[in-house]
Amino acid sequence: MSMHFHSLAPVLNKLRTRSTLSNQDCEAILALPFRYTNFEKGNFLAHEGDRTDICWALLEGFIYRHKATSLGEMQILSLHLAGDLVDLQNSLLGLAHHSVQALTSVTVAWIPSSQLMALAEAHPPVARALWTDTFVNASISHEWLLNLGRRTARQRIAHLFCELALRERAIGETSHYHVPLNQDQIAATTGITVVHVNRTLQGMRADGLIRLVVNKLSILDWAALKRAGDFNSAYLHLKDSVALERQMAA
Amino acid sequence: MSMHFHSLAPVLNKLRTRSTLSNQDCEAILALPFRYTNFEKGNFLAHEGDRTDICWALLEGFIYRHKATSLGEMQILSLHLAGDLVDLQNSLLGLAHHSVQALTSVTVAWIPSSQLMALAEAHPPVARALWTDTFVNASISHEWLLNLGRRTARQRIAHLFCELALRERAIGETSHYHVPLNQDQIAATTGITVVHVNRTLQGMRADGLIRLVVNKLSILDWAALKRAGDFNSAYLHLKDSVALERQMAA
DNA sequence: CGGACAGTTGATCCCGTTCAAGAAACGTGG
DNA sequence: CCACGTTTCTTGAACGGGATCAACTGTCCG
């Protein structure tokens, strides 16, 4: 089972943290036909309204999905890290209900969704793993609904940082976390205004919760940040979340 | 292919509006083992935190899913009508990330998720139909994120009413729509306060957009309500949405 | 050195909240 | 069929979180 650099290994690893896959299953996943593609920061991988039938495996960098009101006000729907399968939804429905854009420069593997479906059909455990992945994403969307509907600006931002940091650590990033969002994008994620994001961040810095300089986030007090964000990691369905959180505190 | 009253027919019908299924596939779905259960209005089908591995096919009535902040503030995550498969997510993840509750008195069919998975494995088109259904739900969640993040109170409520009415019509309900939510629940859906829901509704009534008396909604001007809610039905992925909307206007 | 972009600040406004109480509607039992 | 408790809806007054508009600062980069 070869996992040389630049393969679908990150995706496989992610699936394996939540589902059991046999060696055969793993090989079948790694044998998927795909094409590497790079996108610069800001490039679109799909536009709302596009017809599409491909999906992206994110190998490096960050991607976000978003949609907008008719007046053009953008809401960010999800953030994606290396290992994420992005846009299974659009590709299966055949129509992009939202846009997909590179948040940083990214390396992705381009996979026709028909290939994925065929794989899932031939390997039930793979199908199950993909289902699980889909539902974890749904779970995240639900938590975001709660965030937007019921939490204050500070809670929303603290919650977002907790989620990002924990997801990064789950794929092996360390101590200094990467917040690939500028303040406009934090605003578009949390449903508030740039100006207010700015002021809220200053408040959080003043209270010794975080340090945040040019996309680098230091969490000064994990327990306090969790409390500030009303954060409970269960919805992320991470393996070893207890161990991961213990690392956060260190 | 028997579709006597009280069978899984509503579920099958819904799947067929979005996916192509052979007679064999349909029969296999209708042959799923299940148990009828009734719940009174307000009863819980699942509590956040429960371990679970069953899913519900909603045959009659309305169901909602919700979760709450640590302080107990509730956010409604989704609404479900007859024909919906509810809680595939919880059952597959094995853990309820949110609560499932009867909004009206309901009749549901209780299905072990293992049976559903086995069915999907044996019938790829069924698997595909279930995927599609899951992604349509995701699409709705995303639209709700946009609603909560970027729209005003009036837009949120108008949007909700448009969605409900159209989904009801898609399963055959007519002229007078059923809003199975009281004002507290509208508030919990739209992320605003009961008081403000009340005032916003009065404004909408005063402007001749709607009539709403004890859960009965009359849409006095569909085009205007759509505009007020910044509503575009594409995200619901309804077949014949054009025809359906034409009916709304009548 | 100049232009673009991200972050910051100030002043003012308003949409929606909060708290509190009253009015209707509803269901239930006697 | 009325009495009464409960739930749902409605109203009022005061407050505040966050929005809005506009300008300014810093920084990166060619």
Coordinates of C-alpha atoms (C1' of nucleotides) in Angstrom, one line a residue:
Chain A
M1 CA 0.0 0.0 0.0
S2 CA 2.0 2.9 -1.3
M3 CA 1.4 6.3 0.3
H4 CA 4.0 8.4 -1.4
F5 CA 3.8 12.1 -1.1
H6 CA 1.2 13.6 -3.3
S7 CA -1.4 10.9 -3.2
L8 CA -4.8 10.6 -1.7
A9 CA -3.3 9.6 1.6
P10 CA -4.6 12.6 3.6
V11 CA -8.1 11.7 2.5
L12 CA -7.6 8.1 3.5
N13 CA -6.2 9.0 6.8
K14 CA -9.1 11.2 7.6
L15 CA -11.7 8.5 6.7
R16 CA -9.8 6.0 8.8
T17 CA -10.0 8.1 11.9
R18 CA -13.8 7.6 11.8
S19 CA -14.3 4.3 10.0
T20 CA -12.7 0.9 9.8
L21 CA -11.4 0.1 6.4
S22 CA -9.6 -3.1 5.3
N23 CA -6.3 -3.0 3.4
Q24 CA -8.2 -3.8 0.3
D25 CA -10.5 -0.9 0.9
C26 CA -7.6 1.4 1.5
E27 CA -5.8 0.3 -1.7
A28 CA -9.0 0.8 -3.7
I29 CA -9.2 4.4 -2.4
L30 CA -5.6 5.1 -3.2
A31 CA -6.1 3.6 -6.6
L32 CA -8.8 6.1 -7.5
P33 CA -8.0 8.0 -10.7
F34 CA -7.4 11.7 -10.1
R35 CA -5.5 14.7 -11.4
Y36 CA -3.5 17.1 -9.3
T37 CA -4.5 20.7 -9.6
N38 CA -3.2 23.8 -7.9
F39 CA -5.2 26.9 -7.2
E40 CA -4.0 30.2 -6.1
K41 CA -5.5 31.9 -3.1
G42 CA -8.8 33.3 -4.1
N43 CA -9.4 31.2 -7.1
F44 CA -12.8 29.6 -7.5
L45 CA -13.1 25.8 -7.8
A46 CA -16.9 26.2 -8.5
H47 CA -19.3 29.0 -8.8
E48 CA -22.8 28.9 -7.4
G49 CA -25.1 27.8 -10.2
D50 CA -22.5 25.8 -12.1
R51 CA -23.3 22.4 -13.4
T52 CA -20.7 20.1 -12.1
D53 CA -19.9 16.4 -11.6
I54 CA -16.5 16.4 -10.1
C55 CA -15.4 16.5 -6.5
W56 CA -12.2 17.7 -4.9
A57 CA -9.9 16.0 -2.5
L58 CA -8.1 18.7 -0.6
L59 CA -4.5 17.7 -0.2
E60 CA -2.9 20.9 1.0
G61 CA -4.2 24.3 2.1
F62 CA -7.6 25.6 3.0
I63 CA -10.9 25.8 1.0
Y64 CA -14.1 27.5 1.9
R65 CA -17.6 27.2 0.6
H66 CA -20.0 30.1 0.6
K67 CA -23.2 31.4 -0.9
A68 CA -24.8 34.9 -1.0
T69 CA -28.1 36.6 -0.8
S70 CA -29.5 38.2 -3.9
L71 CA -27.9 41.5 -2.8
G72 CA -24.5 39.8 -2.7
E73 CA -24.0 39.5 1.0
M74 CA -21.8 36.4 1.5
Q75 CA -22.1 33.8 4.2
I76 CA -19.4 31.2 4.6
L77 CA -20.9 27.7 4.9
S78 CA -17.9 25.6 5.7
L79 CA -14.1 25.5 6.0
H80 CA -12.0 22.6 4.8
L81 CA -8.6 21.4 5.7
A82 CA -6.2 18.9 4.1
G83 CA -7.8 15.5 3.9
D84 CA -11.3 16.8 3.3
L85 CA -13.4 15.7 0.5
V86 CA -15.0 18.9 -0.8
D87 CA -18.1 19.3 -2.8
L88 CA -19.3 15.7 -2.9
Q89 CA -22.7 17.5 -2.5
N90 CA -22.5 19.7 -5.5
S91 CA -21.1 16.9 -7.7
L92 CA -23.8 14.4 -6.7
L93 CA -26.6 16.9 -7.1
G94 CA -25.1 18.0 -10.4
L95 CA -25.7 21.6 -9.5
A96 CA -23.5 23.9 -7.4
H97 CA -25.8 25.4 -4.7
H98 CA -22.8 27.4 -3.4
S99 CA -19.4 28.5 -4.5
V100 CA -16.1 26.8 -3.6
Q101 CA -13.1 28.9 -3.3
A102 CA -9.4 28.6 -2.3
L103 CA -8.8 30.3 1.0
T104 CA -5.0 29.8 0.6
S105 CA -3.1 28.4 -2.3
V106 CA -4.1 24.8 -2.4
T107 CA -3.3 21.4 -4.0
V108 CA -6.3 19.3 -4.7
A109 CA -7.0 16.1 -6.5
W110 CA -9.7 16.2 -9.1
I111 CA -12.0 13.2 -8.9
P112 CA -15.0 12.5 -11.1
S113 CA -17.9 11.7 -8.8
S114 CA -18.9 8.7 -10.9
Q115 CA -15.6 7.1 -9.9
L116 CA -16.3 7.7 -6.3
M117 CA -19.7 6.2 -6.6
A118 CA -18.4 3.2 -8.4
L119 CA -15.9 2.7 -5.7
A120 CA -18.5 3.0 -3.0
E121 CA -20.7 0.5 -4.8
A122 CA -17.8 -2.0 -5.0
H123 CA -16.7 -1.5 -1.4
P124 CA -19.5 -1.2 1.1
P125 CA -17.1 -0.1 3.9
V126 CA -15.9 2.7 1.8
A127 CA -19.5 3.7 1.1
R128 CA -20.1 3.7 4.8
A129 CA -17.0 5.8 5.5
L130 CA -18.2 8.4 3.0
W131 CA -21.6 8.4 4.6
T132 CA -20.0 9.0 7.9
D133 CA -17.9 11.8 6.6
T134 CA -21.0 13.4 5.1
F135 CA -22.8 13.3 8.3
V136 CA -20.0 14.7 10.3
N137 CA -20.1 17.6 7.9
A138 CA -23.8 17.9 8.5
S139 CA -23.1 17.8 12.2
I140 CA -20.7 20.8 11.8
S141 CA -23.3 22.7 9.8
H142 CA -25.8 22.2 12.6
E143 CA -23.4 23.5 15.2
W144 CA -22.9 26.5 13.0
L145 CA -26.6 27.0 12.8
L146 CA -26.6 27.1 16.6
N147 CA -23.7 29.5 16.5
L148 CA -25.4 31.9 14.2
G149 CA -28.8 31.6 15.7
R150 CA -28.0 31.7 19.4
R151 CA -24.6 33.0 20.3
T152 CA -23.1 36.4 20.8
A153 CA -20.3 37.8 18.6
R154 CA -17.6 36.8 21.0
Q155 CA -19.0 33.4 21.4
R156 CA -19.2 32.9 17.7
I157 CA -15.6 33.9 17.1
A158 CA -14.2 31.9 20.1
H159 CA -16.2 28.9 18.9
L160 CA -14.8 29.2 15.4
F161 CA -11.2 29.4 16.7
C162 CA -11.8 26.4 18.9
E163 CA -13.1 24.4 16.0
L164 CA -10.3 25.4 13.7
A165 CA -7.5 24.8 16.1
L166 CA -8.9 21.4 17.1
R167 CA -9.4 20.3 13.5
E168 CA -5.9 21.4 12.6
R169 CA -4.4 19.5 15.5
A170 CA -6.4 16.4 14.5
I171 CA -4.5 16.4 11.3
G172 CA -1.2 17.0 13.0
E173 CA -0.7 20.7 13.1
T174 CA 0.9 22.1 16.3
S175 CA 1.1 24.8 18.9
H176 CA 0.6 27.8 16.6
Y177 CA -2.6 27.6 14.7
H178 CA -3.3 28.9 11.3
V179 CA -6.4 31.0 10.9
P180 CA -6.5 31.3 7.1
L181 CA -9.3 34.0 7.3
N182 CA -8.9 37.7 7.3
Q183 CA -11.3 39.8 9.3
D184 CA -13.8 40.1 6.5
Q185 CA -13.9 36.4 6.2
I186 CA -14.3 35.9 9.9
A187 CA -17.2 38.2 9.6
A188 CA -18.7 36.2 6.7
T189 CA -18.3 33.1 8.7
T190 CA -19.8 34.3 12.0
G191 CA -22.6 36.5 10.5
I192 CA -21.4 39.8 11.9
T193 CA -19.7 42.9 10.6
V194 CA -16.0 43.4 9.9
V195 CA -16.0 46.4 12.2
H196 CA -17.5 44.4 15.0
V197 CA -15.2 41.4 14.4
N198 CA -12.3 43.8 14.8
R199 CA -13.6 45.2 18.1
T200 CA -14.5 41.8 19.4
L201 CA -11.0 40.4 18.6
Q202 CA -9.5 43.3 20.5
G203 CA -11.6 42.5 23.4
M204 CA -10.5 38.9 23.3
R205 CA -6.9 39.9 23.1
A206 CA -7.3 42.3 26.0
D207 CA -8.8 39.6 28.1
G208 CA -5.8 37.4 27.4
L209 CA -7.8 34.7 25.6
I210 CA -5.8 34.7 22.4
R211 CA -3.0 36.2 20.4
L212 CA -3.7 36.6 16.7
V213 CA -1.1 38.1 14.3
V214 CA -1.2 37.7 10.6
N215 CA -3.1 34.5 10.5
K216 CA -1.2 33.0 13.4
L217 CA -3.3 32.2 16.3
S218 CA -1.9 31.4 19.8
I219 CA -4.4 30.1 22.3
L220 CA -3.3 31.4 25.6
D221 CA -5.9 29.7 27.7
W222 CA -7.7 26.8 26.0
A223 CA -10.1 26.2 28.9
A224 CA -11.1 29.9 28.9
L225 CA -11.5 30.0 25.1
K226 CA -13.7 27.0 25.2
R227 CA -15.8 28.6 27.9
A228 CA -16.0 31.8 25.9
G229 CA -17.1 30.0 22.8
D230 CA -19.5 27.6 24.6
F231 CA -17.5 25.0 22.8
N232 CA -18.0 21.2 23.1
S233 CA -16.0 19.2 20.6
A234 CA -18.4 16.3 20.4
Y235 CA -20.0 17.5 17.2
L236 CA -16.7 17.2 15.4
H237 CA -16.7 13.4 16.0
L238 CA -13.0 13.3 16.4
K239 CA -11.3 10.2 17.5
D240 CA -9.3 10.8 20.7
S241 CA -10.9 14.2 21.3
V242 CA -9.9 13.9 24.9
A243 CA -6.3 13.4 24.1
L244 CA -6.4 16.1 21.5
E245 CA -7.9 18.6 23.9
R246 CA -5.3 17.8 26.5
Q247 CA -2.7 18.8 24.0
M248 CA -4.5 22.0 23.4
A249 CA -4.1 23.0 27.0
A250 CA -0.4 22.4 27.0
Chain B
M1 CA -46.0 -3.2 -5.8
S2 CA -48.5 -2.7 -3.1
M3 CA -48.8 0.8 -1.6
H4 CA -51.7 0.3 0.8
F5 CA -52.3 3.1 3.3
H6 CA -49.8 3.1 6.1
S7 CA -46.8 1.9 4.3
L8 CA -43.5 3.5 3.4
A9 CA -45.1 4.9 0.3
P10 CA -44.6 8.5 1.3
V11 CA -40.9 8.0 1.6
L12 CA -40.7 6.2 -1.7
N13 CA -42.6 8.9 -3.4
K14 CA -40.3 11.5 -2.1
L15 CA -37.2 9.7 -3.2
R16 CA -38.7 9.2 -6.6
T17 CA -39.2 12.9 -7.1
R18 CA -35.4 13.3 -7.1
S19 CA -34.0 9.9 -8.2
T20 CA -34.8 7.2 -10.7
L21 CA -35.7 3.9 -9.2
S22 CA -36.6 0.7 -10.9
N23 CA -39.7 -1.3 -9.9
Q24 CA -37.3 -3.7 -8.2
D25 CA -35.8 -0.9 -6.2
C26 CA -39.2 0.4 -5.2
E27 CA -40.4 -3.0 -4.1
A28 CA -37.2 -3.4 -2.1
I29 CA -37.8 -0.2 -0.3
L30 CA -41.4 -1.0 0.5
A31 CA -40.3 -4.4 1.7
L32 CA -38.2 -2.8 4.4
P33 CA -39.1 -4.2 7.8
F34 CA -40.5 -1.4 10.1
R35 CA -42.8 -0.8 13.0
Y36 CA -45.4 1.9 13.2
T37 CA -45.2 4.2 16.1
N38 CA -47.2 7.2 17.1
F39 CA -46.0 10.1 19.1
E40 CA -48.0 12.9 20.6
K41 CA -47.2 16.5 19.9
G42 CA -44.1 17.4 22.0
N43 CA -42.8 13.9 22.5
F44 CA -39.1 13.3 21.9
L45 CA -38.0 10.7 19.4
A46 CA -34.4 11.2 20.5
H47 CA -32.5 13.3 23.0
E48 CA -29.2 15.0 22.3
G49 CA -26.6 12.7 23.6
D50 CA -28.5 9.5 23.2
R51 CA -26.8 6.5 21.7
T52 CA -29.0 5.3 18.8
D53 CA -29.1 3.2 15.7
I54 CA -32.6 3.6 14.4
C55 CA -34.0 6.0 12.0
W56 CA -37.5 7.2 11.4
A57 CA -39.6 7.5 8.3
L58 CA -42.1 10.2 8.9
L59 CA -45.5 9.1 7.5
E60 CA -47.8 11.8 8.9
G61 CA -47.3 15.0 10.8
F62 CA -44.3 17.2 11.4
I63 CA -41.0 16.6 13.2
Y64 CA -38.3 19.0 14.1
R65 CA -34.7 18.6 15.2
H66 CA -32.9 21.0 17.5
K67 CA -29.9 21.5 19.7
A68 CA -29.2 23.9 22.5
T69 CA -26.3 26.0 23.9
S70 CA -25.0 25.1 27.3
L71 CA -27.4 27.7 28.8
G72 CA -30.3 25.9 27.2
E73 CA -31.1 28.3 24.4
M74 CA -32.6 26.2 21.6
Q75 CA -32.0 26.5 17.9
I76 CA -34.1 24.5 15.5
L77 CA -32.0 22.8 12.9
S78 CA -34.5 21.4 10.5
L79 CA -38.2 20.7 9.9
H80 CA -39.6 17.5 8.5
L81 CA -42.8 16.7 6.6
A82 CA -44.4 13.4 5.7
G83 CA -42.1 11.3 3.5
D84 CA -38.9 12.5 5.1
L85 CA -36.3 10.2 6.4
V86 CA -35.4 11.6 9.8
D87 CA -32.3 11.1 11.7
L88 CA -30.3 9.0 9.3
Q89 CA -27.5 11.1 10.6
N90 CA -27.8 10.3 14.3
S91 CA -28.4 6.6 13.6
L92 CA -25.4 6.2 11.4
L93 CA -23.1 8.2 13.7
G94 CA -24.5 6.2 16.5
L95 CA -24.8 9.3 18.7
A96 CA -27.5 11.9 18.7
H97 CA -25.9 15.3 18.2
H98 CA -29.3 16.9 18.4
S99 CA -32.8 16.2 19.7
V100 CA -35.6 15.0 17.5
Q101 CA -39.1 16.0 18.6
A102 CA -42.7 15.7 17.3
L103 CA -44.0 19.1 16.3
T104 CA -47.5 17.8 15.9
S105 CA -48.8 14.3 16.6
V106 CA -47.0 12.0 14.2
T107 CA -47.0 8.6 12.7
V108 CA -43.6 7.3 12.0
A109 CA -42.1 4.0 10.8
W110 CA -39.2 2.8 12.9
I111 CA -36.4 1.4 10.8
P112 CA -33.1 -0.1 12.1
S113 CA -30.4 1.7 10.2
S114 CA -28.6 -1.6 9.6
Q115 CA -31.5 -2.6 7.4
L116 CA -31.3 0.6 5.4
M117 CA -27.6 0.2 4.9
A118 CA -28.1 -3.4 3.8
L119 CA -30.7 -2.3 1.3
A120 CA -28.5 0.4 0.0
E121 CA -25.7 -2.0 -0.5
A122 CA -27.9 -4.4 -2.4
H123 CA -29.5 -1.7 -4.6
P124 CA -27.0 0.9 -5.8
P125 CA -29.8 3.2 -7.1
V126 CA -31.3 3.2 -3.7
A127 CA -28.0 4.1 -2.2
R128 CA -27.8 6.9 -4.7
A129 CA -31.3 8.1 -3.9
L130 CA -30.5 8.2 -0.2
W131 CA -27.3 10.1 -0.9
T132 CA -29.3 12.6 -2.9
D133 CA -31.8 13.0 -0.1
T134 CA -29.0 13.6 2.4
F135 CA -27.4 16.3 0.2
V136 CA -30.7 18.0 -0.3
N137 CA -30.9 18.2 3.4
A138 CA -27.4 19.6 3.5
S139 CA -28.4 22.2 0.9
I140 CA -31.3 23.3 3.1
S141 CA -29.0 23.6 6.1
H142 CA -26.8 25.8 4.1
E143 CA -29.6 28.0 3.0
W144 CA -30.6 28.3 6.7
L145 CA -27.0 29.3 7.5
L146 CA -27.4 32.1 5.0
N147 CA -30.7 33.0 6.5
L148 CA -29.4 33.2 10.0
G149 CA -26.1 34.9 9.1
R150 CA -27.2 37.5 6.6
R151 CA -30.9 38.2 6.6
T152 CA -33.1 40.5 8.7
A153 CA -35.9 39.2 10.9
R154 CA -38.6 39.8 8.3
Q155 CA -36.6 38.1 5.6
R156 CA -35.9 35.1 7.8
I157 CA -39.6 34.6 8.6
A158 CA -40.7 35.2 5.0
H159 CA -38.1 32.8 3.8
L160 CA -39.2 30.2 6.3
F161 CA -42.8 30.5 5.2
C162 CA -41.9 30.2 1.5
E163 CA -39.9 27.1 2.2
L164 CA -42.6 25.5 4.3
A165 CA -45.4 26.3 1.9
L166 CA -43.5 25.0 -1.1
R167 CA -42.4 21.8 0.6
E168 CA -46.0 21.2 1.6
R169 CA -47.3 21.8 -1.8
A170 CA -44.7 19.4 -3.2
I171 CA -46.2 16.6 -1.2
G172 CA -49.7 17.6 -2.2
E173 CA -51.0 20.0 0.4
T174 CA -53.1 22.9 -0.9
S175 CA -54.1 26.5 -0.7
H176 CA -54.0 26.9 3.1
Y177 CA -50.7 26.0 4.4
H178 CA -49.9 24.5 7.8
V179 CA -47.3 26.3 9.9
P180 CA -46.9 23.8 12.7
L181 CA -44.8 26.2 14.7
N182 CA -45.9 28.5 17.5
Q183 CA -44.2 31.9 17.8
D184 CA -41.7 30.5 20.2
Q185 CA -40.7 27.9 17.7
I186 CA -40.6 30.4 14.8
A187 CA -38.2 32.3 17.0
A188 CA -36.1 29.2 17.7
T189 CA -35.9 28.6 13.9
T190 CA -35.1 32.0 12.8
G191 CA -32.7 33.0 15.6
I192 CA -34.7 35.9 16.9
T193 CA -36.8 36.6 19.9
V194 CA -40.5 35.7 20.4
V195 CA -41.4 39.3 21.0
H196 CA -39.7 40.3 17.9
V197 CA -41.3 37.5 15.9
N198 CA -44.7 38.7 17.1
R199 CA -44.0 42.2 16.0
T200 CA -42.5 41.2 12.7
L201 CA -45.5 39.0 11.9
Q202 CA -47.8 41.9 12.6
G203 CA -45.8 44.0 10.2
M204 CA -46.1 41.3 7.6
R205 CA -49.8 41.1 8.1
A206 CA -50.2 44.8 8.0
D207 CA -48.4 44.9 4.7
G208 CA -50.8 42.4 3.2
L209 CA -48.1 39.7 2.8
I210 CA -49.8 36.9 4.7
R211 CA -52.6 35.9 7.0
L212 CA -51.7 33.6 9.8
V213 CA -54.3 32.3 12.3
V214 CA -53.8 29.4 14.5
N215 CA -51.2 27.6 12.4
K216 CA -53.1 28.3 9.2
L217 CA -51.1 30.4 6.8
S218 CA -52.6 32.1 3.8
I219 CA -50.1 33.5 1.3
L220 CA -51.8 36.6 -0.1
D221 CA -49.1 37.5 -2.5
W222 CA -46.6 34.8 -3.4
A223 CA -44.4 37.0 -5.5
A224 CA -44.2 39.6 -2.7
L225 CA -43.5 37.1 0.0
K226 CA -40.7 35.6 -2.1
R227 CA -39.2 39.0 -2.5
A228 CA -39.6 39.8 1.2
G229 CA -37.8 36.5 2.0
D230 CA -35.1 36.8 -0.7
F231 CA -36.4 33.3 -1.6
N232 CA -35.1 31.2 -4.5
S233 CA -36.4 27.7 -4.4
A234 CA -33.4 26.1 -6.2
Y235 CA -31.9 24.9 -3.0
L236 CA -34.9 22.7 -2.3
H237 CA -34.1 20.7 -5.4
L238 CA -37.8 20.1 -6.1
K239 CA -38.9 18.6 -9.3
D240 CA -41.2 20.9 -11.3
S241 CA -40.4 23.8 -9.0
V242 CA -41.6 26.1 -11.8
A243 CA -45.0 24.4 -11.9
L244 CA -45.2 24.3 -8.1
E245 CA -44.5 28.0 -7.8
R246 CA -47.0 28.8 -10.4
Q247 CA -49.6 27.1 -8.3
M248 CA -48.5 29.1 -5.3
A249 CA -49.3 32.3 -7.1
A250 CA -52.9 31.1 -7.8
Chain C
dC1 C1' 7.5 56.0 -3.8
dG2 C1' 2.8 54.9 -4.6
dG3 C1' -1.0 51.9 -4.8
dA4 C1' -3.7 48.1 -2.8
dC5 C1' -5.2 45.7 0.9
dA6 C1' -6.0 44.6 5.9
dG7 C1' -6.7 46.3 10.1
dT8 C1' -8.2 50.1 13.3
dT9 C1' -10.9 53.9 15.2
dG10 C1' -14.8 57.2 16.0
dA11 C1' -19.5 58.8 16.0
dT12 C1' -24.2 57.8 15.3
dC13 C1' -28.0 55.1 14.6
dC14 C1' -31.3 51.2 14.8
dC15 C1' -32.9 46.5 14.8
dG16 C1' -33.7 43.5 17.8
dT17 C1' -33.5 42.3 23.0
dT18 C1' -35.0 42.4 27.6
dC19 C1' -38.2 42.5 31.3
dA20 C1' -42.6 42.8 32.6
dA21 C1' -47.4 42.5 32.4
dG22 C1' -51.8 42.0 30.2
dA23 C1' -55.2 39.8 26.8
dA24 C1' -56.9 35.8 24.1
dA25 C1' -57.4 31.2 23.2
dC26 C1' -57.5 26.6 24.6
dG27 C1' -58.3 22.5 27.0
dT28 C1' -59.9 20.1 30.9
dG29 C1' -62.7 18.6 34.6
dG30 C1' -66.6 19.3 37.4
Chain D
dC1 C1' -71.5 24.7 29.8
dC2 C1' -69.1 27.3 32.8
dA3 C1' -64.8 27.9 35.8
dC4 C1' -60.1 27.9 35.9
dG5 C1' -55.4 27.0 34.8
dT6 C1' -52.1 26.9 31.1
dT7 C1' -50.3 28.0 27.0
dT8 C1' -49.9 31.4 23.3
dC9 C1' -50.1 35.8 21.7
dT10 C1' -49.8 40.8 22.3
dT11 C1' -48.2 45.2 24.0
dG12 C1' -45.2 48.8 26.3
dA13 C1' -40.9 51.0 27.7
dA14 C1' -36.1 51.1 28.1
dC15 C1' -31.8 49.3 26.8
dG16 C1' -27.8 47.6 24.2
dG17 C1' -25.2 44.8 20.9
dG18 C1' -24.0 45.2 16.7
dA19 C1' -24.6 47.9 12.2
dT20 C1' -23.3 51.7 9.4
dC21 C1' -20.6 55.2 7.3
dA22 C1' -16.4 57.3 6.8
dA23 C1' -11.9 58.2 7.6
dC24 C1' -7.3 56.9 9.0
dT25 C1' -3.1 53.9 9.8
dG26 C1' 0.0 50.3 8.9
dT27 C1' 2.1 47.1 5.8
dC28 C1' 3.4 44.7 2.1
dC29 C1' 5.1 44.8 -2.5
dG30 C1' 6.3 46.1 -7.1

